[in-house]
Short mmCIF file of C-alpha atoms in Angstrom, two decimals:
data_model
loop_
_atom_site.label_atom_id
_atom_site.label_comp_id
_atom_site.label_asym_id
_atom_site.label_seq_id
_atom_site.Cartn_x
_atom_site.Cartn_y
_atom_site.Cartn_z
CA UNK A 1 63.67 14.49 -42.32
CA UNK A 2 61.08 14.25 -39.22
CA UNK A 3 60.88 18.32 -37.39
CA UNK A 4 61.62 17.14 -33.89
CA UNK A 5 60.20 20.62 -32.27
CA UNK A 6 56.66 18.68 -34.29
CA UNK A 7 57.39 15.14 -33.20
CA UNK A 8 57.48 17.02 -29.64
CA UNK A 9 54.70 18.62 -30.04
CA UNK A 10 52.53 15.90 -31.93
CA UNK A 11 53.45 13.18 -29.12
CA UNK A 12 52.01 16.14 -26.18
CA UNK A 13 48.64 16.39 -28.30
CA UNK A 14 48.40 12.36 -28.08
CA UNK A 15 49.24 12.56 -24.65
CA UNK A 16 46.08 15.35 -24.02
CA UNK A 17 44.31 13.59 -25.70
CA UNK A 18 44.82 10.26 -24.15
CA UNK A 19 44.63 12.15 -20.96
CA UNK A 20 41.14 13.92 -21.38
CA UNK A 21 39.87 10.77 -22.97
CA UNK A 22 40.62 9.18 -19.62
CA UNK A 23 38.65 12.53 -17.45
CA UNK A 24 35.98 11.95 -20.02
CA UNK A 25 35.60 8.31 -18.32
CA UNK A 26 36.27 9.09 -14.63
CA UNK A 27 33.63 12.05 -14.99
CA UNK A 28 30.92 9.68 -17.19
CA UNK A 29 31.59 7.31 -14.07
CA UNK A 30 31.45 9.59 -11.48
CA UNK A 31 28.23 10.70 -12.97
CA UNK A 32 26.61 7.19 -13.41
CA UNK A 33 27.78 6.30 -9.90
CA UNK A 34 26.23 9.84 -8.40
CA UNK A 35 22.68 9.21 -10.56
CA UNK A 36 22.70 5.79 -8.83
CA UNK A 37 23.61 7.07 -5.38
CA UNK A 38 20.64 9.56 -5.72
CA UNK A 39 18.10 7.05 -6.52
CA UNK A 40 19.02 4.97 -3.78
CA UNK A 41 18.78 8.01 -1.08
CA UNK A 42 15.58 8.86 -3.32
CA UNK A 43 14.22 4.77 -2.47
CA UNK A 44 15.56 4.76 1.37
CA UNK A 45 13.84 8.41 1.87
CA UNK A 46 10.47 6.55 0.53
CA UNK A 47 11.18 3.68 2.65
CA UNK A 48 11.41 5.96 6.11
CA UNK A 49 8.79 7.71 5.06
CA UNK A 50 6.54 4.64 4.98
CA UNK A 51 7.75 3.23 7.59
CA UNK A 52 6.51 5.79 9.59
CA UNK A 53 2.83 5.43 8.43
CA UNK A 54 2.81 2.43 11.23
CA UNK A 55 2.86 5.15 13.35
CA UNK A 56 -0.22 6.81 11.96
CA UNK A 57 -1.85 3.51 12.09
CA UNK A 58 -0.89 3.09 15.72
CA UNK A 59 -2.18 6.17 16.69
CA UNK A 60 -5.29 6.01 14.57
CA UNK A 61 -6.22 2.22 16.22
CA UNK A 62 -5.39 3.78 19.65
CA UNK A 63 -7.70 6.65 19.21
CA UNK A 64 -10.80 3.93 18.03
CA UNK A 65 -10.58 1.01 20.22
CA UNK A 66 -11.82 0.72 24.01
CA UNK A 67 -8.79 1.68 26.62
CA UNK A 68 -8.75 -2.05 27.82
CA UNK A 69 -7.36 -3.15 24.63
CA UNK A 70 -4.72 -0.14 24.00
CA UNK A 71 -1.79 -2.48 24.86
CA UNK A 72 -2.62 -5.55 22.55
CA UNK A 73 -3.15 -3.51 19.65
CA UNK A 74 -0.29 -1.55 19.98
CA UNK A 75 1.88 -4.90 19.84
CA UNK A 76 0.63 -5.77 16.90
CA UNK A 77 1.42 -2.99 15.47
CA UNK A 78 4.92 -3.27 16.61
CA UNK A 79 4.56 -6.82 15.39
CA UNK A 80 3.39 -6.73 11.95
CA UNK A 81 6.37 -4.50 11.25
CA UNK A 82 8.83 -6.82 12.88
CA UNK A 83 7.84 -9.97 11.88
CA UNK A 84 7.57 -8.57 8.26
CA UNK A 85 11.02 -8.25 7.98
CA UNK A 86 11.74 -11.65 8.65
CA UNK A 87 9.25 -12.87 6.58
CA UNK A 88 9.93 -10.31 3.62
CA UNK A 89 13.40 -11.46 4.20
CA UNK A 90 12.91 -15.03 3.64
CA UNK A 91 10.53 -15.13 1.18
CA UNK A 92 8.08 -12.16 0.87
CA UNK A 93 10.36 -9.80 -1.38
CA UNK A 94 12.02 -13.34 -3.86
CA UNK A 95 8.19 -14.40 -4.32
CA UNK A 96 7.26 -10.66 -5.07
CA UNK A 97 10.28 -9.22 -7.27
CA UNK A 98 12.50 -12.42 -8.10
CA UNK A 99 12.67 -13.72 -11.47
CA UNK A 100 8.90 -14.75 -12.56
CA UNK A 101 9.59 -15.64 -16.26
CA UNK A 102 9.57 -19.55 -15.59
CA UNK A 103 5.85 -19.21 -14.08
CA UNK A 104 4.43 -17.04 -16.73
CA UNK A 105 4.65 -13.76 -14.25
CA UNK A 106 2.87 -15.64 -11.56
CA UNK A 107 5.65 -16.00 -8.84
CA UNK A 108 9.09 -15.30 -8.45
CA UNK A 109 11.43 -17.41 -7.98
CA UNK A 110 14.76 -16.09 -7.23
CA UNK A 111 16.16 -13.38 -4.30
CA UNK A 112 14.74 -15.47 -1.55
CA UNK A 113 16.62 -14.25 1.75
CA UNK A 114 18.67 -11.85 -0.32
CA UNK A 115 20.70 -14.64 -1.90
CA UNK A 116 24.06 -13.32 -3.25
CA UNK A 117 23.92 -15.55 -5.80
CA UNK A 118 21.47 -14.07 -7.34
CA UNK A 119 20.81 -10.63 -5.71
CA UNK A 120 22.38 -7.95 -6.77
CA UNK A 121 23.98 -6.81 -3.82
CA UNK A 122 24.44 -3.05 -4.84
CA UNK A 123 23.11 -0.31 -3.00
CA UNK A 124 20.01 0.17 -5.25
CA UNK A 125 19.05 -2.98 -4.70
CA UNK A 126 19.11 -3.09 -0.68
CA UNK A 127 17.16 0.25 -1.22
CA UNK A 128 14.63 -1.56 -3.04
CA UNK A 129 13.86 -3.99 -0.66
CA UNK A 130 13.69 -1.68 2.42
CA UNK A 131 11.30 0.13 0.54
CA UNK A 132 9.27 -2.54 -1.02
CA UNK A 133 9.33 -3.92 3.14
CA UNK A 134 7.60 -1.15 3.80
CA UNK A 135 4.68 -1.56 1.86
CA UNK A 136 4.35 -4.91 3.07
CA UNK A 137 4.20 -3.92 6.51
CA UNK A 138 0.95 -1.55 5.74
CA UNK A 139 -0.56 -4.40 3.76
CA UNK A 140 -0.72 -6.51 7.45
CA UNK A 141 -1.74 -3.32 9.15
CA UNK A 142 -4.88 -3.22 7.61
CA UNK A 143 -5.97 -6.15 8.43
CA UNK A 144 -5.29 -5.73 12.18
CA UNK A 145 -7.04 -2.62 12.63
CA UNK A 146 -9.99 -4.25 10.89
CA UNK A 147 -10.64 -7.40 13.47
CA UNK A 148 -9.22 -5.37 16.32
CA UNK A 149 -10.48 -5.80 19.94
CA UNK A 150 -11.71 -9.62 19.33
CA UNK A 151 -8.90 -11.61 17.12
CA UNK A 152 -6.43 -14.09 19.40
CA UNK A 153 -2.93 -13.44 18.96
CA UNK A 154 -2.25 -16.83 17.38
CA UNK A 155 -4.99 -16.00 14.70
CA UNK A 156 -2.81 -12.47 14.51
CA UNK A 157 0.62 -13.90 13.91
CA UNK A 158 -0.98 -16.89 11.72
CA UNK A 159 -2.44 -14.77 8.86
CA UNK A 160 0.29 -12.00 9.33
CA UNK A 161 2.88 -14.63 8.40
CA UNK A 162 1.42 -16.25 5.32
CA UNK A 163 -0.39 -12.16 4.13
CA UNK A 164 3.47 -10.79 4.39
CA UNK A 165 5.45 -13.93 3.48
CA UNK A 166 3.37 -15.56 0.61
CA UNK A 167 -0.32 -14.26 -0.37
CA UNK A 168 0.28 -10.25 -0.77
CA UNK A 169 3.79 -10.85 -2.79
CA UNK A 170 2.28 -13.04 -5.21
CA UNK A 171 0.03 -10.47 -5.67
CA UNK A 172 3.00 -7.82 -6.15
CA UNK A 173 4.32 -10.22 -8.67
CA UNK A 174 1.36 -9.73 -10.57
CA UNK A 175 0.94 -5.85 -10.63
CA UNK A 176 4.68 -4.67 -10.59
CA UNK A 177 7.68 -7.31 -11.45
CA UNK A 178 8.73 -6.77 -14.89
CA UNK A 179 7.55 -10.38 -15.79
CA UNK A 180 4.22 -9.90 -13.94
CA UNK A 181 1.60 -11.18 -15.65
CA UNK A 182 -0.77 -8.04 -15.02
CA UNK A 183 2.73 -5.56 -15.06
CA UNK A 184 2.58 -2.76 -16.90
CA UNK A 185 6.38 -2.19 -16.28
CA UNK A 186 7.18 -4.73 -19.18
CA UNK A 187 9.31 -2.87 -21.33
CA UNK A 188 8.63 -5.59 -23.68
CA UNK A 189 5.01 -7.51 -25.11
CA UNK A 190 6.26 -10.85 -26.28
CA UNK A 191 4.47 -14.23 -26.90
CA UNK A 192 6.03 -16.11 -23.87
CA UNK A 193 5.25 -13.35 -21.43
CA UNK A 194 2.67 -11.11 -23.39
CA UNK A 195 1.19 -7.83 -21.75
CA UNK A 196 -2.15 -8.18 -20.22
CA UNK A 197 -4.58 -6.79 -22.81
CA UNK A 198 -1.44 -5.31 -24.89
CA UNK A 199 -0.85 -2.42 -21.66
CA UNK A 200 -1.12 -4.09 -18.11
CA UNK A 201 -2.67 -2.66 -14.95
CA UNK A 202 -2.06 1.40 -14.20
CA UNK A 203 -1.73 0.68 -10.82
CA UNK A 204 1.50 2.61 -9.89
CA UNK A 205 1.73 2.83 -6.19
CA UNK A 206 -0.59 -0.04 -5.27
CA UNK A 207 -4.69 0.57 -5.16
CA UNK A 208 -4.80 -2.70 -6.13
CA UNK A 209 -1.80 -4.46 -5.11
CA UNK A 210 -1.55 -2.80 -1.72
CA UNK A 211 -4.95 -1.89 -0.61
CA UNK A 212 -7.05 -3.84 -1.95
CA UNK A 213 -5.16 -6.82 -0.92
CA UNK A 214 -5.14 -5.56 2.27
CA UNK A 215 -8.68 -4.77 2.59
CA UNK A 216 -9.66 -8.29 1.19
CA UNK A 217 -7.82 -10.22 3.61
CA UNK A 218 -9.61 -7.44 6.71
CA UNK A 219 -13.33 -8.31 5.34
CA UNK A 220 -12.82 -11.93 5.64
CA UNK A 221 -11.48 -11.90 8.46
CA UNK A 222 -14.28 -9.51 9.90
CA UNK A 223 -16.90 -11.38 8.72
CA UNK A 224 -15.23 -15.01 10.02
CA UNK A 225 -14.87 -13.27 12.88
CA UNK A 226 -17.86 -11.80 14.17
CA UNK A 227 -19.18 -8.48 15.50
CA UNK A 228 -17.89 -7.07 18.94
CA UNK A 229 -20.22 -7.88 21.34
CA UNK A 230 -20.49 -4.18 21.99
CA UNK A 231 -21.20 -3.34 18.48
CA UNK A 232 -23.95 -6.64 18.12
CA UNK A 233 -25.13 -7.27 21.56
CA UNK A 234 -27.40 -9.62 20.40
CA UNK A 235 -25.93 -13.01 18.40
CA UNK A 236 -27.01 -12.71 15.21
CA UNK A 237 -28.78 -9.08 15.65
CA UNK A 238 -27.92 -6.10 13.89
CA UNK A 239 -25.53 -3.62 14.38
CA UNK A 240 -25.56 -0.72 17.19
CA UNK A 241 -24.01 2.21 17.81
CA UNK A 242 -20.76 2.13 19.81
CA UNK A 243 -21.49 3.71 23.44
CA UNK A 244 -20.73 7.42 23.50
CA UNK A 245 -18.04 6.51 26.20
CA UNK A 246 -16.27 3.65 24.38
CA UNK A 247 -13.17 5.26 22.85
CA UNK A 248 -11.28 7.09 25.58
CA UNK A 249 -11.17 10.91 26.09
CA UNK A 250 -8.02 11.27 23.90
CA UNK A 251 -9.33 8.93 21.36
CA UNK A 252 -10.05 12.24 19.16
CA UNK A 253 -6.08 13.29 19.53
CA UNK A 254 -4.77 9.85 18.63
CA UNK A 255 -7.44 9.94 15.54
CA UNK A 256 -6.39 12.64 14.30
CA UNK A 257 -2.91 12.75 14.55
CA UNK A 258 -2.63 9.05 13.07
CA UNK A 259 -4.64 10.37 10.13
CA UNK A 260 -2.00 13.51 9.69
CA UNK A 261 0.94 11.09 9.89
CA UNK A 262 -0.64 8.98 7.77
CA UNK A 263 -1.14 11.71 4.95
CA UNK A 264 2.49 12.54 5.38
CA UNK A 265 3.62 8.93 5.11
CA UNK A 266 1.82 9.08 1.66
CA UNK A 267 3.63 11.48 -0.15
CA UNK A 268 6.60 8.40 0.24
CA UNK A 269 4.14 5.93 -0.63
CA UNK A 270 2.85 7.46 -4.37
CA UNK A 271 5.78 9.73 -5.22
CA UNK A 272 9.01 7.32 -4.14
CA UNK A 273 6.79 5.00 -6.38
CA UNK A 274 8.77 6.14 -9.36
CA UNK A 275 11.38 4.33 -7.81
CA UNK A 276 13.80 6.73 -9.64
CA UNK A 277 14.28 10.55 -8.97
CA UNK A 278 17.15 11.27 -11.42
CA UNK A 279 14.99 12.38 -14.86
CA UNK A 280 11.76 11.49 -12.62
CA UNK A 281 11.82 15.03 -10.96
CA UNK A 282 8.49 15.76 -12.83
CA UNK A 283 7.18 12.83 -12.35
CA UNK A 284 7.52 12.60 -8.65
CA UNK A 285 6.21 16.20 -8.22
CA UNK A 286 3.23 16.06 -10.19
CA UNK A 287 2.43 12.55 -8.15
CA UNK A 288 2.67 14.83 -4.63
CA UNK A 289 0.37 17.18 -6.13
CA UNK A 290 -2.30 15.07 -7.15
CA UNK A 291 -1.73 12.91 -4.07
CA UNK A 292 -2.47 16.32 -2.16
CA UNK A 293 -5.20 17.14 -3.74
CA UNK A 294 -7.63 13.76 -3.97
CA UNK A 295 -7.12 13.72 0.04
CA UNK A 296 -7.96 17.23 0.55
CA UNK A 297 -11.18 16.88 -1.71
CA UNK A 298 -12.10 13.51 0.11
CA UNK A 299 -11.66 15.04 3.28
CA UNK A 300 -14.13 17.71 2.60
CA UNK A 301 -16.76 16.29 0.42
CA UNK A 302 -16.81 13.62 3.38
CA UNK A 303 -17.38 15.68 5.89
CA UNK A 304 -20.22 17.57 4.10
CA UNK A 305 -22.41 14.57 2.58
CA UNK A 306 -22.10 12.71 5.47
CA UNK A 307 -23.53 14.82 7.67
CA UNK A 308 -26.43 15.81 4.83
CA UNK A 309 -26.77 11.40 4.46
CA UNK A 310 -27.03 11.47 8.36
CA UNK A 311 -29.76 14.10 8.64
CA UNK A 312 -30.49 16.74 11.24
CA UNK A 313 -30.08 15.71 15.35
CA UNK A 314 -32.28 18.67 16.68
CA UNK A 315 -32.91 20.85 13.95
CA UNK A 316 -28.71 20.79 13.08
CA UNK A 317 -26.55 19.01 11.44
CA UNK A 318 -23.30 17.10 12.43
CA UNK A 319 -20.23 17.35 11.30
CA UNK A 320 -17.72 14.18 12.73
CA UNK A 321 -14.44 13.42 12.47
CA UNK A 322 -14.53 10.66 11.44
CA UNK A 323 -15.77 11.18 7.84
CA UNK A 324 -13.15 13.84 7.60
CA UNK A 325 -10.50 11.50 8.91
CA UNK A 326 -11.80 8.57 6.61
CA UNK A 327 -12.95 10.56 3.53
CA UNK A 328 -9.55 12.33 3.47
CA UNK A 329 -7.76 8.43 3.76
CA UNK A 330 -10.04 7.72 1.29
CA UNK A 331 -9.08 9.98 -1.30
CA UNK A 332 -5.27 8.82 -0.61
CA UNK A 333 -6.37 5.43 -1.69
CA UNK A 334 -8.20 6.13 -4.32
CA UNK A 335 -5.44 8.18 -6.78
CA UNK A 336 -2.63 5.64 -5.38
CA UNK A 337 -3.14 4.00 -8.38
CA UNK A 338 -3.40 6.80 -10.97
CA UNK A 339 -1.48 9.61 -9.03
CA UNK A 340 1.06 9.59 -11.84
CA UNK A 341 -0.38 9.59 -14.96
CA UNK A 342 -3.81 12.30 -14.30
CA UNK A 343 -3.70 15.83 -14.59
CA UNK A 344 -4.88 17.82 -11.10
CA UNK A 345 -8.20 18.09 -12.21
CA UNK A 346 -8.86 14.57 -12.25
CA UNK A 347 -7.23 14.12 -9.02
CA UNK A 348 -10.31 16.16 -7.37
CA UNK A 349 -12.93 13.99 -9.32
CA UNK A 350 -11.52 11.10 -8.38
CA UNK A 351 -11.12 12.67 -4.66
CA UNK A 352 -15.20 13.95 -4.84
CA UNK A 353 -16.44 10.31 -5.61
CA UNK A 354 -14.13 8.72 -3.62
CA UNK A 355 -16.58 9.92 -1.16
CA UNK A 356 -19.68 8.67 -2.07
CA UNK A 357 -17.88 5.06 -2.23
CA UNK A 358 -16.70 5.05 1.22
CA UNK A 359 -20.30 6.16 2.51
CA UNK A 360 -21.89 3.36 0.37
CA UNK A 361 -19.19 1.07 1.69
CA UNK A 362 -19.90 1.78 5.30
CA UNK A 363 -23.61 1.43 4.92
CA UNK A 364 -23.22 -1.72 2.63
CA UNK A 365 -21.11 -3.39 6.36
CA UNK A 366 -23.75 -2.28 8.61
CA UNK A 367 -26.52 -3.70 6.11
CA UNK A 368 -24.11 -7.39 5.91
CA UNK A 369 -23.43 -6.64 9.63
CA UNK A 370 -20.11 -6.61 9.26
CA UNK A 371 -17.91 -4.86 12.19
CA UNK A 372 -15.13 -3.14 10.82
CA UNK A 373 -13.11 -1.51 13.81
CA UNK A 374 -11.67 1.30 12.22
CA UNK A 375 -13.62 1.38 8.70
CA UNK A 376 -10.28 -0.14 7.06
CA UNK A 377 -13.04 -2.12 4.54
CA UNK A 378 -14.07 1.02 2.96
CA UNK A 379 -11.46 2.71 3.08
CA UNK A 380 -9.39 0.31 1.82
CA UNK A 381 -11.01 -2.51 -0.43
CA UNK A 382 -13.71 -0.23 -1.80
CA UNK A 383 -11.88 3.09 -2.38
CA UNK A 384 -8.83 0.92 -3.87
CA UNK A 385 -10.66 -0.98 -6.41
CA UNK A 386 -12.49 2.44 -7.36
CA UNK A 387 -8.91 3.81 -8.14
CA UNK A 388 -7.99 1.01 -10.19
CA UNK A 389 -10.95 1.75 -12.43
CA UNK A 390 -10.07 5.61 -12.51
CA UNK A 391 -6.87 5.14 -13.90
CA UNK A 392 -8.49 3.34 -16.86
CA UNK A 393 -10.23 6.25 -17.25
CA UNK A 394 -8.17 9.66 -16.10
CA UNK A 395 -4.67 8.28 -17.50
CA UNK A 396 -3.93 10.84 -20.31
CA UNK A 397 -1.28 9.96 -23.02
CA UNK A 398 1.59 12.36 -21.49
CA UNK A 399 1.45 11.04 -18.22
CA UNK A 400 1.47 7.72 -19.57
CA UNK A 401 4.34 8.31 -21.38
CA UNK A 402 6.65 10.30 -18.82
CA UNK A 403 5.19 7.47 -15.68
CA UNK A 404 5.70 4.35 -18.13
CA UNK A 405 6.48 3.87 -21.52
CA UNK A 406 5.94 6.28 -24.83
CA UNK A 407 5.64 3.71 -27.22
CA UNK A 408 2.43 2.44 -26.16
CA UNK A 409 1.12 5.52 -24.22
CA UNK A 410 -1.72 5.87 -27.65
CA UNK A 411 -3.19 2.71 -26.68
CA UNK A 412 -2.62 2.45 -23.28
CA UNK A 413 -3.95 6.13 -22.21
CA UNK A 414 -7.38 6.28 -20.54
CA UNK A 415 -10.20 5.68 -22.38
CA UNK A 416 -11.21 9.56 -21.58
CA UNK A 417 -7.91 10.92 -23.20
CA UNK A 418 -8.38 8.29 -26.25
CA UNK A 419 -6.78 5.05 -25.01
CA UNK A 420 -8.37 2.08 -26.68
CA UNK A 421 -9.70 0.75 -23.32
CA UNK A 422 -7.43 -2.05 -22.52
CA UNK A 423 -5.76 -0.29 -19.50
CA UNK A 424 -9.47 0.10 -17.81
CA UNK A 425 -10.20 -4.09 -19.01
CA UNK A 426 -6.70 -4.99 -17.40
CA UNK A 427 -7.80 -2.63 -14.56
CA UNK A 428 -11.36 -4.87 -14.50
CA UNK A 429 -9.36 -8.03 -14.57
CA UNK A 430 -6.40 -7.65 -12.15
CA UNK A 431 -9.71 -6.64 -9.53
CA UNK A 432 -11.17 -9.68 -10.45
CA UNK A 433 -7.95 -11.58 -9.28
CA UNK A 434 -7.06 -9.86 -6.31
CA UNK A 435 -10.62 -10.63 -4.90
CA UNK A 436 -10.22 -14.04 -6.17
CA UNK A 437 -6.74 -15.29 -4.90
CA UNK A 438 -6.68 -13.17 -1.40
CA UNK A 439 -10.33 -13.96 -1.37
CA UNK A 440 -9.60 -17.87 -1.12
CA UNK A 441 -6.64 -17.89 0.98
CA UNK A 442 -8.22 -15.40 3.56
CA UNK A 443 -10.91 -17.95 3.52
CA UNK A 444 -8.74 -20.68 4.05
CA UNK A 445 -6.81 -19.38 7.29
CA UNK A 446 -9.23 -17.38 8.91
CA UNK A 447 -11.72 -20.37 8.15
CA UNK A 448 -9.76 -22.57 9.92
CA UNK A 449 -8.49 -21.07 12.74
CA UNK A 450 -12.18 -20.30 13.75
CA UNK A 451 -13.07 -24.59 13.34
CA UNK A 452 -9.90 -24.80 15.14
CA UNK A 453 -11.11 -22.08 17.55
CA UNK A 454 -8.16 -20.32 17.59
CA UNK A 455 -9.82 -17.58 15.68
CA UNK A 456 -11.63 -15.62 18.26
CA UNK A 457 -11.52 -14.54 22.11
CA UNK A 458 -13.61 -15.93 24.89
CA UNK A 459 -16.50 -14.00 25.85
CA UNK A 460 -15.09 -13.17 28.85
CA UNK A 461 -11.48 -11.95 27.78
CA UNK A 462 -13.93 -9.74 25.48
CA UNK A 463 -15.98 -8.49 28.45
CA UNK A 464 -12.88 -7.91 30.48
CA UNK A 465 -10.05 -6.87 27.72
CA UNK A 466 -7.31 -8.21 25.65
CA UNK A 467 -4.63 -5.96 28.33
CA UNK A 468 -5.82 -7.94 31.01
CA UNK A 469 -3.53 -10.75 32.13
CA UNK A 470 -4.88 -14.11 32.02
CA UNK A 471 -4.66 -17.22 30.12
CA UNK A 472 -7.48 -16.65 27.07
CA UNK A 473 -4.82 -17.36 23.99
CA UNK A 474 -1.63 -19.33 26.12
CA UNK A 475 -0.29 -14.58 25.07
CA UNK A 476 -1.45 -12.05 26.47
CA UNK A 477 -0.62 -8.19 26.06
CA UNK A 478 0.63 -6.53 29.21
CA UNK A 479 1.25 -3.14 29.50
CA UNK A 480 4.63 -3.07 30.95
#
């Protein structure tokens, strides 16, 4: 006969059980939901953070051009954030992160204006695109700074447009969609979509894909462009010194706090890069360190060799600003790409020659006669592709592994930690194709806009400044 005191007490143990079976799953929930809540503060914090760097570059622009051009570049600042949400919107962040298996990794094809159909409308994935927006903005900013002071708003809005909506996605597609061709974020090497060189390009918060892309499209553009007449007074001629009294009195202040912001702004722009914080706490942290110390190392080493490459001005040397400013920017661009997979120790080397690239870089523009408003060029274009080929180099097999993935970190580490080199030959290649494709579609606008000659100012709305009202580009700038 059945004990019904144990019957009792059997059926309470099923219902426990049954019970903590169903905490078990509320609290394994709970916990998946709270990991993915804290990624997506972790992405949105990342995305204010960058977002802010259009202040730096505000300021910094400010502080370099002449007074009668203050308002006009300060709209376009305002501008190449606002109209790169529309375009990001539209097209930018589908052609960069949609689905890119169909083209072989070469362009997405999916997400275009945040299509529910097939976006995944969760909160992670709105983070994402704020924060991918952000970077797109910077990518347009660099190119305004660079053809400052001379460039018609129609040539402005033109290649803003198509460098936001179409040529620097495509080029995101590449480095950092899962099905990029160049990606190194493939968790998977297969026939139809194989890894570039068996790794993919270390380029983890955008050397390359950001800066390079940016400073590409800005040395076109210069060089289509023309010198400032104050910088190249005579056609053809070479390069001058800018007039002791051509940036305003506070142009020092604006400098200098746009380069602080700017170094603040970073610390979003390499260590959000993991994109995750939950598990990625030492990931992010070691980024921030490294991050900190390239730019402190630029900044110094650049103030000290330029002044020894600039020689004595009676009996004493100089030390500027502006090589602390722009060596210390430098240095940010330069361990973008590898900030997550060196040791601190490499993050100073690559800081100390980060230097002697931007010097070369500035002296290589004067030589070509190239104005570059606020040294964007160098800063950008050259110290970027010089951190694409450190990574090749610096990435040791750890980092690798904790950053990326483990099961290829043995092959895919820097060839000075043992990798078999084919992280530094992807590095070599995706260069190769940045220059190319940004290359040929900067060439393409900016080329015709100036046979169209919409690309440039009159000589007199030069002479006179792009504040002042007056019909020179059907817009004008006006400063309230």
């Amino acid at each position: 006969n059945t004990n019904p005191g144990r019957a009792s007490r059997t059926a309470e143990l099923v219902t426990m059980e049954t019970t903590m079976e169903t905490v078990k799953q509320r609290v394994l929930t709970t916990d998946a939901a709270l990991q993915t809540d804290l990624d997506t503060m972790w992405l949105c914090l990342g995305a204010i953070l960058v977002f802010f760097m259009q202040t730096g570059f505000a300021m910094l622009e400010v502080g370099t051009v002449n007074k009668k051009n203050t308002s006009n570049i300060l709209l376009k600042n305002v501008l190449d954030a606002s109209v790169g949400s529309i375009v990001w919107w539209l097209t930018g962040y589908g052609i960069a992160l949609g689905g890119a298996i169909d083209s072989y990794g070469f362009i997405g094809s999916t997400h275009f204006a945040l299509n529910t159909d097939d976006f995944a409308g969760q909160g992670y994935s709105y983070g994402m695109w704020l924060f991918q927006w952000a970077f797109a903005a910077t990518t347009a900013t660099i190119v305004s700074g660079a053809v400052a002071e001379r460039c018609t708003f129609t040539a402005y809005i033109t290649y803003s447009i198509l460098l936001t909506g179409f040529v620097y996605p495509v080029v995101v597609c590449w480095g950092w969609n899962t099905t990029g061709w160049a990606s190194a974020w493939k968790s998977v090497d297969d026939d139809e979509n194989p890894l570039l060189m068996g790794c993919g390009v270390i380029d983890f918060a955008g050397s390359g894909v950001v800066h390079m892309t940016g400073g590409v499209a800005a040395l076109v553009g210069s060089a289509l462009l023309g010198a400032r007449k104050a910088r190249q007074p005579v056609a053809g001629g070479p390069l001058v010194e800018l007039p002791s009294d051509y940036a305003p009195e506070y142009g020092p202040i604006f400098q200098t706090l746009g380069t602080l912001v700017l170094w603040m702004g970073w610390y979003g722009f390499n260590g959000v890069s993991t994109l995750y914080i939950v598990n990625y706490g030492l990931v992010a942290a070691k980024t921030m360190v490294t991050t900190t110390i390239a730019a402190g190392t630029g900044a110094v080493t650049t103030l000290f060799v330029g002044s020894l490459m600039d020689g004595k001005t009676d009996g004493q040397y100089t030390l500027k600003l502006g090589n602390v400013q722009n060596g210390l920017l430098g240095g940010l661009v330069a361990v973008t790409a590898s900030c997550s997979v060196i040791e601190p120790y490499a993050a100073f080397v690559i800081g100390f020659l980060s230097c002697f690239v931007y010097l070369g870089a500035v002296k290589t523009l004067d030589a070509l006669r190239i104005d570059d408003v606020v040294l964007a060029i160098p800063v950008h274009l050259f110290c970027g592709c010089f951190g694409v080929i450190m990574a090749g180099l610096f990435a040791t097999k750890e980092n690798y592994a904790n950053a990326y993935y483990s099961d290829r970190a043995d092959d895919c580490a820097g060839v000075f930690y043992g990798g078999n080199g084919c992280s530094l030959a992807a590095g070599v290649v995706f260069i190769l194709s940045i220059i190319a494709w940004v290359g040929a579609w900067s060439c393409v606008v900016f080329g015709g806009l100036r046979n169209m000659g919409l690309l440039r100012v009159e000589e007199h709305v030069e002479e006179e400044g792009m504040d002042k009202v007056g019909r020179h580009d059907k817009f004008v700038a006006m400063t309230r």
